[in-house]
């Protein structure tokens, strides 16, 4: 079973700062205390021109000041008639009517009455003249001698007439308070002649980042500097949820200057959102400042969330003040889950339904008991609806946003979410964008060379690394188009093909040399073959290994090398070839198994183990889909083969 990387079963080992949270509230308790301190509250109302009211909530009922249409109106081009005159009209026995001496165009008030035996030409939208009770279409008439027409069909009273007030009746409630104003509502208001409406004023939200290390995008990055991600992302997410964001910049962890900035910001805004500096470490000053900004002050500091435990919620003299955790993904989880509901309520907006979808999780996701856990997910289309693959790489990983469509929540009382569970996904942006081509399975840097050119054909592709076995399972469940695999069948000595089964077919990919990596110059490994290197590693108790995740083809290779041995480092199980190389290069481990191109790029020593076959299990039923055909064509192309060779692979 494959666990997500951001839900390891870590035990013990709490951060020093986190131990200092004296009173940790559950997510639900923190939310309900925060809401109770904020609501009910008077809504700030302003009157805005229609165009500026788009997306805002109406603050009061709007009553229709006029009838729409304001008069009885013709719906077609034709003739205004008395229906009783033409009751007997047919194709064979038309009825002759004399034409009145006027033509009613749009915007022209009729002057002549339609007497019995007469008709008046009328345009679509023209007001019905006195005496007439129906309109016949011009197609059902024929010009006749002497200023007359022949009518060839009968008409019921009211035919092709919209009566005054039939759309909107004067005095009725046109739009109710709380309605979110869209183009349709703007149209209804305009039809009634209303030029401006009372709306809930957008809450003005000041956004500040804190941290000595922060640098604004566009500035050069000094050593140990970090670009301020939260400022931009929180401000944008505030705007997406009905607030008017003012990003005020990033501030060093200096209590005096930060306090001045926070007090100024709070005076000029309805809400204050900070990020960073919320742990209870010595350098973390924001929460101390918040505790003296106003009443009732801090409501929750330390919430049983994972990630997001240091979240701080406060209300200062009626205004919400929030300190989001510093890690961008933690900041986003907590913002969407805990802050958006209050922000929208202040903006008079209903909860966001376009930000929630239901999906099934394809595998068991382990979770810490006692904390509400957020897990980033990537959505793909399954046979019955959406499937949510966990993609998180830990709370600090901004790049996992690129793969993720949103996140799921595992309740505090669950220690895992079972495979197959249906769950709500909170989307990061409204509208799910399911990729055209889905590739789930083993990770390989060569894959980029095939997939990248597909964008030129207008296809979006998503590659999810879950290991070879996970990929095969996904392919069997119809969750992907292709599953890249490298699995050796020990009985037959053959790669991949013996594992396919019904509904899948093999598309040859490329060969890649797997081998043991070590830092060049490490005497324990120099000059040895693979068996010798493993023996040497096992003989030295200070020698640390780095493993691979369960389900990875490389892991099977490692397990067969190790037999029953479990050397130190065995439980360090990253999910990619690159992570193995990085661990060895950075001396967090002394040896591991990865592929030659990755070893070469990292400048590591390499002892060849076996050339393995990296192929694709193609879901036969999906073979003819255009994005799949484009992938298969790209794979065969000369450019792609050349690029693979250049990167150190051997195309099949
Ligand atoms: P803190 O909560 O201040 O201890 O920060 C936790 C982590 O998040 C640290 O690695 C910070 O560098 C990082 N961090 C804090 N604020 C931001 C930000 N605005 N943008 C990007 N990373 C941040
Ligand atoms: Mg900080």
XYZ file of C-alpha atoms and ligand atoms in Angstrom:
676
model
C 0.000 0.000 0.000
C 1.285 3.428 -0.873
C 1.111 6.168 1.682
C 1.275 9.814 0.751
C 4.521 11.558 1.477
C 2.909 14.184 3.651
C 1.343 11.670 5.964
C 4.231 9.667 7.310
C 3.559 7.913 10.558
C 5.959 10.060 12.473
C 5.973 9.412 16.186
C 7.389 11.432 19.020
C 9.747 14.090 17.786
C 7.826 17.346 18.101
C 9.400 20.648 17.125
C 10.592 22.733 20.070
C 8.364 25.661 19.080
C 5.293 23.502 18.750
C 5.591 22.068 22.236
C 4.948 25.531 23.541
C 1.357 25.688 22.317
C -0.422 25.288 25.604
C -3.948 25.009 24.366
C -4.479 23.364 21.013
C -8.050 23.654 19.746
C -9.688 21.278 17.308
C -10.428 22.668 13.868
C -14.144 22.742 14.606
C -13.759 24.435 17.996
C -11.421 27.084 16.562
C -13.805 27.757 13.670
C -16.859 28.069 15.864
C -15.149 30.401 18.367
C -13.841 32.564 15.519
C -17.290 32.802 13.914
C -18.983 33.500 17.236
C -16.612 36.413 17.848
C -17.277 37.866 14.392
C -20.959 37.297 13.694
C -23.608 38.565 13.584
C -22.242 41.940 12.553
C -23.703 44.880 10.635
C -22.951 44.739 6.970
C -21.095 47.642 5.378
C -23.241 48.803 2.457
C -22.445 51.026 -0.489
C -24.334 52.012 -3.603
C -22.493 51.135 -6.799
C -23.143 51.565 -10.523
C -24.252 48.280 -12.120
C -20.925 47.587 -13.818
C -19.066 47.874 -10.516
C -21.531 45.635 -8.697
C -20.568 42.508 -10.631
C -19.752 39.650 -8.269
C -20.946 41.477 -5.150
C -23.871 40.595 -2.923
C -26.987 42.723 -2.991
C -27.477 44.346 0.407
C -31.246 44.989 0.160
C -34.211 43.659 -1.800
C -34.692 45.499 -5.080
C -38.339 46.167 -6.044
C -39.259 46.602 -9.714
C -40.123 50.293 -10.270
C -41.851 49.664 -13.636
C -43.582 46.950 -15.638
C -41.390 45.063 -18.109
C -42.335 45.227 -20.884
C -43.834 48.615 -20.129
C -46.615 48.173 -22.774
C -48.272 45.313 -24.705
C -45.630 44.472 -27.263
C -45.480 42.553 -30.531
C -43.081 39.605 -30.559
C -42.877 39.266 -34.350
C -42.892 41.276 -37.569
C -46.436 41.213 -38.939
C -49.834 42.831 -38.589
C -51.800 43.877 -35.531
C -55.354 42.510 -35.908
C -58.581 41.718 -34.105
C -58.484 37.931 -33.681
C -62.259 37.750 -34.098
C -61.886 39.055 -37.690
C -59.782 36.133 -38.844
C -61.369 33.224 -37.001
C -62.227 31.476 -40.327
C -58.968 32.216 -42.210
C -57.240 29.237 -43.897
C -54.821 28.733 -46.802
C -57.742 28.000 -49.120
C -60.087 30.720 -47.817
C -57.984 33.687 -46.683
C -59.593 36.714 -44.977
C -59.052 40.140 -46.519
C -58.184 43.046 -44.170
C -57.712 46.708 -45.148
C -54.394 48.243 -44.051
C -54.448 51.240 -41.717
C -52.341 54.176 -42.764
C -49.474 53.842 -40.322
C -46.582 51.467 -39.611
C -45.627 50.796 -36.017
C -41.860 50.573 -35.640
C -39.997 50.079 -32.342
C -40.209 53.207 -30.249
C -43.238 54.585 -32.174
C -46.542 55.064 -30.364
C -49.521 54.030 -32.560
C -52.059 56.721 -33.355
C -54.787 54.868 -35.230
C -57.196 52.327 -33.794
C -57.437 48.877 -35.384
C -61.117 48.780 -36.378
C -62.844 45.545 -37.288
C -61.789 44.503 -40.795
C -58.445 46.321 -40.646
C -54.821 45.562 -39.796
C -51.772 47.707 -38.963
C -48.208 46.714 -39.965
C -46.135 46.282 -36.821
C -42.453 45.489 -36.172
C -41.057 43.162 -33.495
C -41.015 45.210 -30.287
C -43.671 47.694 -31.446
C -46.506 48.676 -29.050
C -49.846 47.059 -29.840
C -52.383 49.637 -31.114
C -55.765 50.185 -29.500
C -58.391 47.703 -30.740
C -55.910 44.981 -31.745
C -55.595 41.842 -29.592
C -53.215 39.674 -31.647
C -50.459 39.798 -34.231
C -50.209 37.630 -37.339
C -46.799 36.904 -38.763
C -45.981 38.446 -42.071
C -45.277 34.913 -43.420
C -48.933 33.997 -42.925
C -50.231 36.880 -45.021
C -50.108 37.937 -48.638
C -50.327 41.447 -50.118
C -53.656 42.074 -51.863
C -55.061 44.659 -54.312
C -55.885 48.122 -52.965
C -53.916 48.525 -49.707
C -55.057 45.255 -48.222
C -53.656 41.912 -47.086
C -54.957 38.383 -47.124
C -54.567 36.522 -43.850
C -54.210 32.739 -44.223
C -54.378 31.575 -40.638
C -56.580 32.221 -37.694
C -55.127 33.581 -34.444
C -56.051 33.152 -30.812
C -56.398 36.356 -28.791
C -52.969 37.345 -27.461
C -51.050 35.559 -30.220
C -47.490 36.946 -30.440
C -48.205 39.613 -27.828
C -46.163 40.117 -24.628
C -48.436 41.885 -22.190
C -47.225 44.779 -20.055
C -45.630 43.465 -16.852
C -45.520 39.871 -18.078
C -41.709 39.733 -17.647
C -41.450 41.755 -14.469
C -44.420 43.303 -12.699
C -44.038 46.704 -11.080
C -43.845 46.335 -7.289
C -42.594 42.746 -7.246
C -39.250 41.882 -5.662
C -36.890 41.773 -8.568
C -33.833 40.529 -6.680
C -33.534 39.485 -3.071
C -30.938 40.724 -0.638
C -27.950 38.389 -0.688
C -28.197 37.637 -4.404
C -24.759 37.618 -5.994
C -24.844 39.981 -8.946
C -23.918 38.358 -12.233
C -24.527 39.411 -15.831
C -28.107 38.078 -15.664
C -28.934 40.184 -12.603
C -27.332 43.222 -14.208
C -29.580 42.637 -17.218
C -32.720 42.475 -15.052
C -31.770 45.684 -13.247
C -30.998 47.474 -16.499
C -34.360 46.347 -17.952
C -36.049 48.132 -15.061
C -34.015 51.270 -15.596
C -32.001 50.842 -12.394
C -28.498 52.294 -12.721
C -27.040 51.605 -9.284
C -27.693 49.184 -6.429
C -26.897 48.840 -2.732
C -24.303 46.104 -2.262
C -22.262 44.651 0.578
C -19.001 46.551 0.441
C -16.016 44.330 -0.235
C -14.146 43.754 3.024
C -10.839 45.619 2.788
C -8.165 43.128 3.688
C -4.593 44.119 4.482
C -2.052 41.389 3.688
C 1.406 41.446 5.294
C 4.239 38.946 5.165
C 6.706 38.610 7.995
C 10.198 37.177 8.079
C 13.756 38.488 7.974
C 14.472 36.167 5.052
C 11.745 37.468 2.738
C 12.471 39.241 -0.519
C 9.857 40.584 -2.931
C 9.680 39.022 -6.412
C 11.632 41.141 -8.868
C 14.394 41.855 -6.340
C 17.707 39.954 -6.424
C 17.771 36.966 -4.077
C 20.530 37.232 -1.442
C 22.097 34.092 0.108
C 19.568 32.452 2.470
C 16.827 34.692 1.083
C 13.386 33.359 0.164
C 10.970 34.967 -2.246
C 7.793 36.113 -0.558
C 5.211 33.701 -1.918
C 2.470 34.144 0.631
C 2.005 37.853 0.042
C 1.071 37.367 -3.598
C -0.910 34.175 -3.170
C -2.924 35.325 -0.146
C -3.752 38.678 -1.767
C -4.955 36.872 -4.908
C -6.991 34.361 -2.908
C -8.589 37.227 -0.940
C -9.690 38.831 -4.224
C -11.012 35.490 -5.476
C -13.215 35.295 -2.420
C -14.887 38.668 -2.408
C -12.339 40.773 -0.547
C -10.442 43.845 -1.652
C -6.840 42.923 -0.978
C -4.137 45.441 -0.189
C -0.717 43.837 -0.069
C 1.430 45.971 2.201
C 4.757 44.194 1.708
C 6.974 41.990 3.853
C 8.335 43.056 7.208
C 11.327 41.828 9.208
C 10.681 40.062 12.505
C 11.180 43.293 14.415
C 8.558 43.812 17.066
C 8.471 47.617 17.107
C 8.340 48.257 13.372
C 5.956 45.350 12.757
C 3.614 46.626 15.447
C 3.543 50.080 13.863
C 2.747 48.543 10.464
C 0.040 46.290 11.905
C -1.663 49.105 13.814
C -1.695 51.327 10.733
C -3.013 48.482 8.591
C -5.744 47.583 11.049
C -6.942 51.181 11.315
C -7.390 51.437 7.551
C -8.805 47.982 6.788
C -11.580 45.616 7.851
C -9.340 42.602 8.246
C -5.655 41.846 8.674
C -3.931 38.725 7.361
C -0.299 38.062 8.209
C 1.803 35.066 7.404
C 4.849 33.660 9.128
C 6.203 34.187 12.598
C 3.359 32.410 14.307
C 5.317 29.646 15.977
C 6.075 30.403 19.581
C 9.806 30.675 18.979
C 11.882 33.622 20.199
C 11.941 35.337 16.796
C 8.230 34.975 16.294
C 6.704 38.258 17.354
C 3.463 38.658 15.414
C 1.257 36.806 17.889
C 2.587 38.891 20.765
C 1.602 42.044 18.890
C -1.824 40.645 18.022
C -2.493 39.971 21.700
C -2.472 43.722 22.401
C -4.264 45.062 19.313
C -7.785 44.988 20.728
C -10.604 42.998 22.300
C -11.301 40.107 22.625
C -7.864 39.377 21.093
C -6.487 35.938 20.360
C -9.151 33.270 19.984
C -7.032 30.358 18.880
C -3.297 29.984 18.667
C -2.422 26.414 17.888
C -5.063 24.395 16.036
C -5.005 20.610 15.586
C -4.277 20.842 11.877
C -1.632 19.101 9.822
C -0.053 21.080 8.375
C -1.098 24.389 9.886
C -0.805 23.863 13.627
C 0.605 27.347 14.408
C -2.433 29.111 12.887
C -3.448 32.104 14.998
C -7.000 33.512 14.876
C -7.898 36.741 16.600
C -10.617 39.370 16.640
C -9.448 42.859 17.588
C -12.215 45.376 18.230
C -14.516 43.575 15.804
C -11.940 43.073 13.061
C -10.538 39.649 12.243
C -6.768 39.369 12.516
C -5.197 36.163 11.265
C -1.652 34.863 11.251
C -1.251 32.107 8.699
C 1.604 29.613 9.006
C 4.707 30.583 7.019
C 4.949 27.585 4.698
C 3.043 28.562 1.573
C 1.069 25.329 1.264
C 0.138 25.440 4.969
C -0.883 29.052 4.495
C -3.143 28.078 1.594
C -4.776 25.103 3.322
C -5.585 27.130 6.402
C -6.663 30.169 4.408
C -9.117 28.211 2.257
C -10.395 25.997 5.032
C -10.551 28.373 7.998
C -10.537 31.979 6.732
C -12.480 31.944 3.460
C -15.838 31.146 5.167
C -15.553 34.211 7.437
C -14.300 36.447 4.627
C -17.181 35.455 2.364
C -19.675 35.955 5.120
C -18.317 39.467 5.732
C -18.685 40.086 1.990
C -22.297 38.883 2.149
C -21.429 36.019 -0.185
C -22.699 32.448 0.146
C -20.253 29.568 0.694
C -18.417 28.749 -2.499
C -19.995 25.811 -4.255
C -17.825 26.126 -7.345
C -14.780 25.403 -5.219
C -15.938 21.960 -4.061
C -16.110 18.734 -6.010
C -16.577 15.159 -4.918
C -13.907 12.630 -5.805
C -12.783 9.154 -4.792
C -9.353 8.483 -3.323
C -7.738 5.534 -5.130
C -5.486 4.434 -2.313
C -5.292 4.368 1.444
C -3.976 7.603 2.887
C -2.441 7.368 6.338
C -3.149 10.255 8.671
C -2.219 11.371 12.144
C -4.863 10.653 14.735
C -5.992 13.777 16.587
C -5.226 16.348 13.906
C -7.304 17.373 10.915
C -5.043 16.605 8.007
C -4.927 18.395 4.669
C -3.657 16.450 1.683
C -2.953 18.032 -1.680
C -4.575 16.111 -4.527
C -4.423 15.933 -8.268
C -7.683 15.146 -10.071
C -8.046 12.722 -12.942
C -11.137 11.253 -14.556
C -11.954 7.712 -13.454
C -14.580 5.375 -14.834
C -17.169 6.719 -12.423
C -16.352 10.343 -11.776
C -13.281 12.088 -10.463
C -10.370 10.436 -8.695
C -8.162 12.387 -6.289
C -4.494 11.341 -6.183
C -2.458 12.630 -3.260
C 0.458 14.676 -4.606
C 1.745 16.608 -1.637
C 5.433 16.705 -1.009
C 5.333 18.129 2.489
C 4.092 21.428 3.773
C 6.952 23.519 2.388
C 6.616 22.433 -1.218
C 5.341 25.235 -3.391
C 5.942 23.124 -6.492
C 3.359 20.595 -5.426
C 0.811 23.319 -6.248
C 1.641 22.828 -9.905
C 0.377 19.245 -9.826
C -2.448 19.838 -7.414
C -5.988 20.884 -8.173
C -6.959 21.255 -4.548
C -6.898 19.450 -1.246
C -8.885 16.996 0.811
C -9.415 16.933 4.545
C -9.027 13.870 6.721
C -10.930 14.303 9.966
C -9.016 14.366 13.240
C -10.662 11.186 14.516
C -9.504 9.100 11.534
C -6.055 7.528 11.400
C -6.421 6.997 7.679
C -8.744 7.484 4.760
C -9.587 4.101 3.250
C -8.946 3.417 -0.434
C -12.109 4.052 -2.413
C -13.548 6.700 -0.059
C -15.656 9.448 -1.576
C -14.537 12.810 -0.302
C -14.885 16.538 -0.881
C -12.062 18.261 -2.689
C -11.575 21.981 -2.091
C -10.294 23.395 -5.356
C -7.612 26.066 -5.486
C -9.359 27.680 -8.442
C -12.967 27.338 -9.534
C -13.511 24.956 -12.466
C -11.768 21.614 -12.499
C -9.335 21.289 -15.343
C -8.866 17.600 -15.949
C -5.762 16.985 -18.080
C -6.064 15.555 -21.615
C -3.426 12.895 -21.047
C -2.855 11.153 -17.756
C 0.286 9.137 -17.072
C 0.466 7.392 -13.709
C 3.268 5.104 -12.619
C 7.008 5.057 -12.303
C 8.951 8.271 -12.362
C 11.640 8.855 -14.995
C 13.381 12.051 -16.017
C 13.233 10.790 -19.636
C 9.456 11.170 -19.588
C 9.735 14.950 -19.803
C 11.340 14.643 -23.218
C 8.268 12.862 -24.563
C 5.597 14.802 -22.742
C 6.892 18.382 -23.087
C 6.340 18.640 -26.882
C 2.656 17.652 -26.482
C 1.844 21.140 -25.235
C 2.545 22.413 -28.749
C -0.309 20.233 -29.996
C -2.529 21.820 -27.390
C -2.661 18.812 -25.064
C -2.263 19.155 -21.335
C -0.574 16.221 -19.672
C -0.229 15.172 -16.080
C 2.371 12.764 -14.797
C 1.830 11.303 -11.348
C 4.634 9.336 -9.733
C 3.207 6.472 -7.706
C 5.604 3.681 -8.681
C 5.186 0.904 -11.238
C 2.699 -1.189 -9.257
C 0.581 1.833 -8.387
C 0.560 2.766 -12.059
C -0.620 -0.690 -13.132
C -3.415 -0.558 -10.571
C -4.444 2.885 -11.834
C -4.424 1.621 -15.425
C -6.615 -1.355 -14.502
C -9.056 1.003 -12.795
C -9.139 3.162 -15.934
C -7.681 6.205 -14.202
C -4.877 6.832 -16.653
C -4.030 6.429 -20.320
C -0.561 5.045 -19.809
C 1.297 3.556 -16.876
C 5.084 3.741 -17.135
C 6.524 0.614 -15.508
C 9.812 -1.159 -14.973
C 9.072 -4.480 -13.342
C 11.236 -7.566 -13.606
C 9.462 -10.919 -13.558
C 11.921 -13.101 -11.642
C 10.514 -16.387 -12.969
C 10.888 -15.564 -16.642
C 13.608 -12.907 -16.381
C 11.474 -10.706 -18.612
C 10.527 -7.097 -18.034
C 7.035 -5.612 -17.867
C 5.110 -7.721 -20.375
C 4.279 -10.533 -17.880
C 2.581 -7.954 -15.618
C 0.095 -6.538 -18.099
C -3.051 -8.686 -17.996
C -6.295 -7.998 -19.769
C -7.077 -4.593 -21.239
C -3.469 -3.414 -21.238
C -0.849 -3.580 -23.956
C 2.853 -2.888 -23.976
C 4.362 0.147 -25.663
C 8.159 -0.107 -25.636
C 9.834 2.903 -24.029
C 13.537 2.984 -23.373
C 16.311 1.214 -21.447
C 18.052 2.757 -18.526
C 20.932 1.553 -16.460
C 20.189 1.230 -12.764
C 23.119 1.266 -10.454
C 24.498 2.000 -7.048
C 25.498 5.617 -6.505
C 28.099 6.888 -4.072
C 30.214 9.984 -3.705
C 33.312 9.779 -5.909
C 36.346 8.952 -3.791
C 34.422 6.933 -1.182
C 36.868 4.059 -0.631
C 34.153 1.754 0.582
C 32.765 1.554 -2.953
C 35.472 2.529 -5.447
C 36.372 -0.303 -7.799
C 33.780 -2.776 -6.527
C 31.008 -4.527 -8.379
C 27.411 -4.346 -7.189
C 27.484 -7.408 -4.911
C 30.780 -6.293 -3.431
C 29.494 -2.768 -2.870
C 26.423 -3.992 -0.975
C 28.586 -6.337 1.125
C 30.898 -3.429 1.936
C 28.000 -1.188 2.870
C 26.433 -3.808 5.143
C 29.774 -4.473 6.808
C 30.111 -0.829 7.906
C 27.551 0.144 10.572
C 28.193 3.876 9.960
C 27.290 3.518 6.290
C 23.860 5.050 5.622
C 21.660 4.028 2.724
C 18.766 5.789 1.030
C 15.940 3.521 -0.118
C 13.010 4.024 -2.485
C 9.267 3.948 -1.911
C 7.217 0.754 -1.880
C 5.907 -0.079 -5.325
C 8.851 1.451 -7.183
C 10.614 -0.874 -9.595
C 13.900 0.318 -8.133
C 12.697 -0.753 -4.698
C 12.229 -4.324 -5.911
C 15.809 -4.239 -7.150
C 17.038 -2.887 -3.804
C 15.113 -5.473 -1.812
C 16.608 -8.273 -3.871
C 20.085 -6.837 -3.266
C 19.541 -6.552 0.481
C 17.792 -9.836 1.180
C 16.830 -9.737 4.851
C 19.231 -6.951 5.779
C 17.755 -3.672 7.030
C 20.714 -1.295 7.189
C 20.490 2.175 8.685
C 18.660 4.502 6.262
C 16.340 1.754 4.993
C 13.293 3.730 6.143
C 14.342 6.842 4.252
C 12.154 6.178 1.210
C 11.952 9.097 -1.213
C 9.801 8.807 -4.298
C 12.140 9.821 -7.085
C 15.482 9.004 -8.649
C 16.579 12.587 -8.181
C 15.897 12.537 -4.454
C 18.173 9.503 -4.089
C 20.982 11.275 -5.927
C 20.472 14.452 -3.877
C 20.589 12.515 -0.583
C 23.910 10.931 -1.504
C 25.408 14.080 -3.022
C 24.472 16.098 0.073
C 25.859 13.399 2.418
C 22.536 12.614 4.009
C 23.169 9.084 2.791
C 26.228 7.221 1.492
C 24.669 4.986 -1.107
C 21.452 4.298 -2.919
C 20.137 2.992 -6.209
C 19.217 5.282 -9.071
C 19.510 5.516 -12.830
C 22.668 6.439 -14.732
C 21.476 9.751 -16.247
C 20.521 11.050 -12.813
C 23.789 9.828 -11.254
C 25.722 11.549 -14.019
C 23.843 14.825 -13.636
C 24.580 14.769 -9.882
C 28.270 13.971 -10.422
C 28.135 10.710 -8.449
C 30.088 7.470 -8.727
C 28.045 4.736 -10.397
C 28.220 0.944 -10.244
C 25.987 -0.579 -12.932
C 23.465 -3.126 -11.680
C 21.096 -3.984 -14.446
C 19.736 -2.357 -17.538
C 16.061 -2.154 -17.035
C 13.258 -1.701 -19.449
C 11.127 1.344 -18.900
C 7.980 0.714 -20.935
C 4.389 1.846 -20.965
C 1.305 -0.164 -20.129
C -1.236 1.351 -22.493
C -4.907 1.092 -21.649
C -6.174 -0.432 -24.899
C -9.590 1.175 -24.586
C -7.941 4.593 -24.574
C -5.551 3.951 -27.453
C -7.403 6.003 -30.039
C -7.829 9.151 -27.981
C -6.057 12.009 -29.796
C -3.757 12.936 -26.884
C -2.699 9.276 -26.567
C -2.048 9.077 -30.314
C 0.013 12.270 -30.014
C 2.049 10.756 -27.179
C 2.696 7.544 -29.121
C 3.736 9.544 -32.191
C 6.056 11.720 -30.092
C 7.633 8.619 -28.542
C 8.498 7.252 -31.993
C 9.750 10.557 -33.398
C 13.412 11.077 -34.242
C 13.584 14.250 -32.157
C 12.368 12.452 -29.093
C 14.707 9.489 -29.564
C 17.628 11.848 -29.997
C 16.669 13.788 -26.865
C 16.415 10.544 -24.870
C 19.817 9.383 -26.044
C 21.343 12.710 -25.221
C 19.976 12.406 -21.680
C 21.600 8.968 -21.297
C 18.709 6.635 -22.120
C 18.606 3.996 -24.826
C 15.319 4.142 -26.775
C 13.851 0.674 -27.395
P 7.689 30.838 10.057
O 6.253 30.508 10.270
O 7.946 32.308 9.997
O 8.567 30.146 11.023
O 8.054 30.278 8.622
C 8.028 28.909 8.304
C 8.668 28.682 6.963
O 7.907 29.325 5.945
C 10.075 29.218 6.835
O 10.807 28.307 6.024
C 9.892 30.536 6.115
O 11.030 30.914 5.374
C 8.741 30.214 5.198
N 7.978 31.410 4.895
C 7.478 32.275 5.795
N 6.837 33.279 5.191
C 6.928 33.051 3.858
C 6.471 33.746 2.698
N 5.775 34.871 2.795
N 6.761 33.223 1.489
C 7.471 32.072 1.393
N 7.915 31.376 2.436
C 7.670 31.851 3.664
Mg 9.481 33.584 9.956
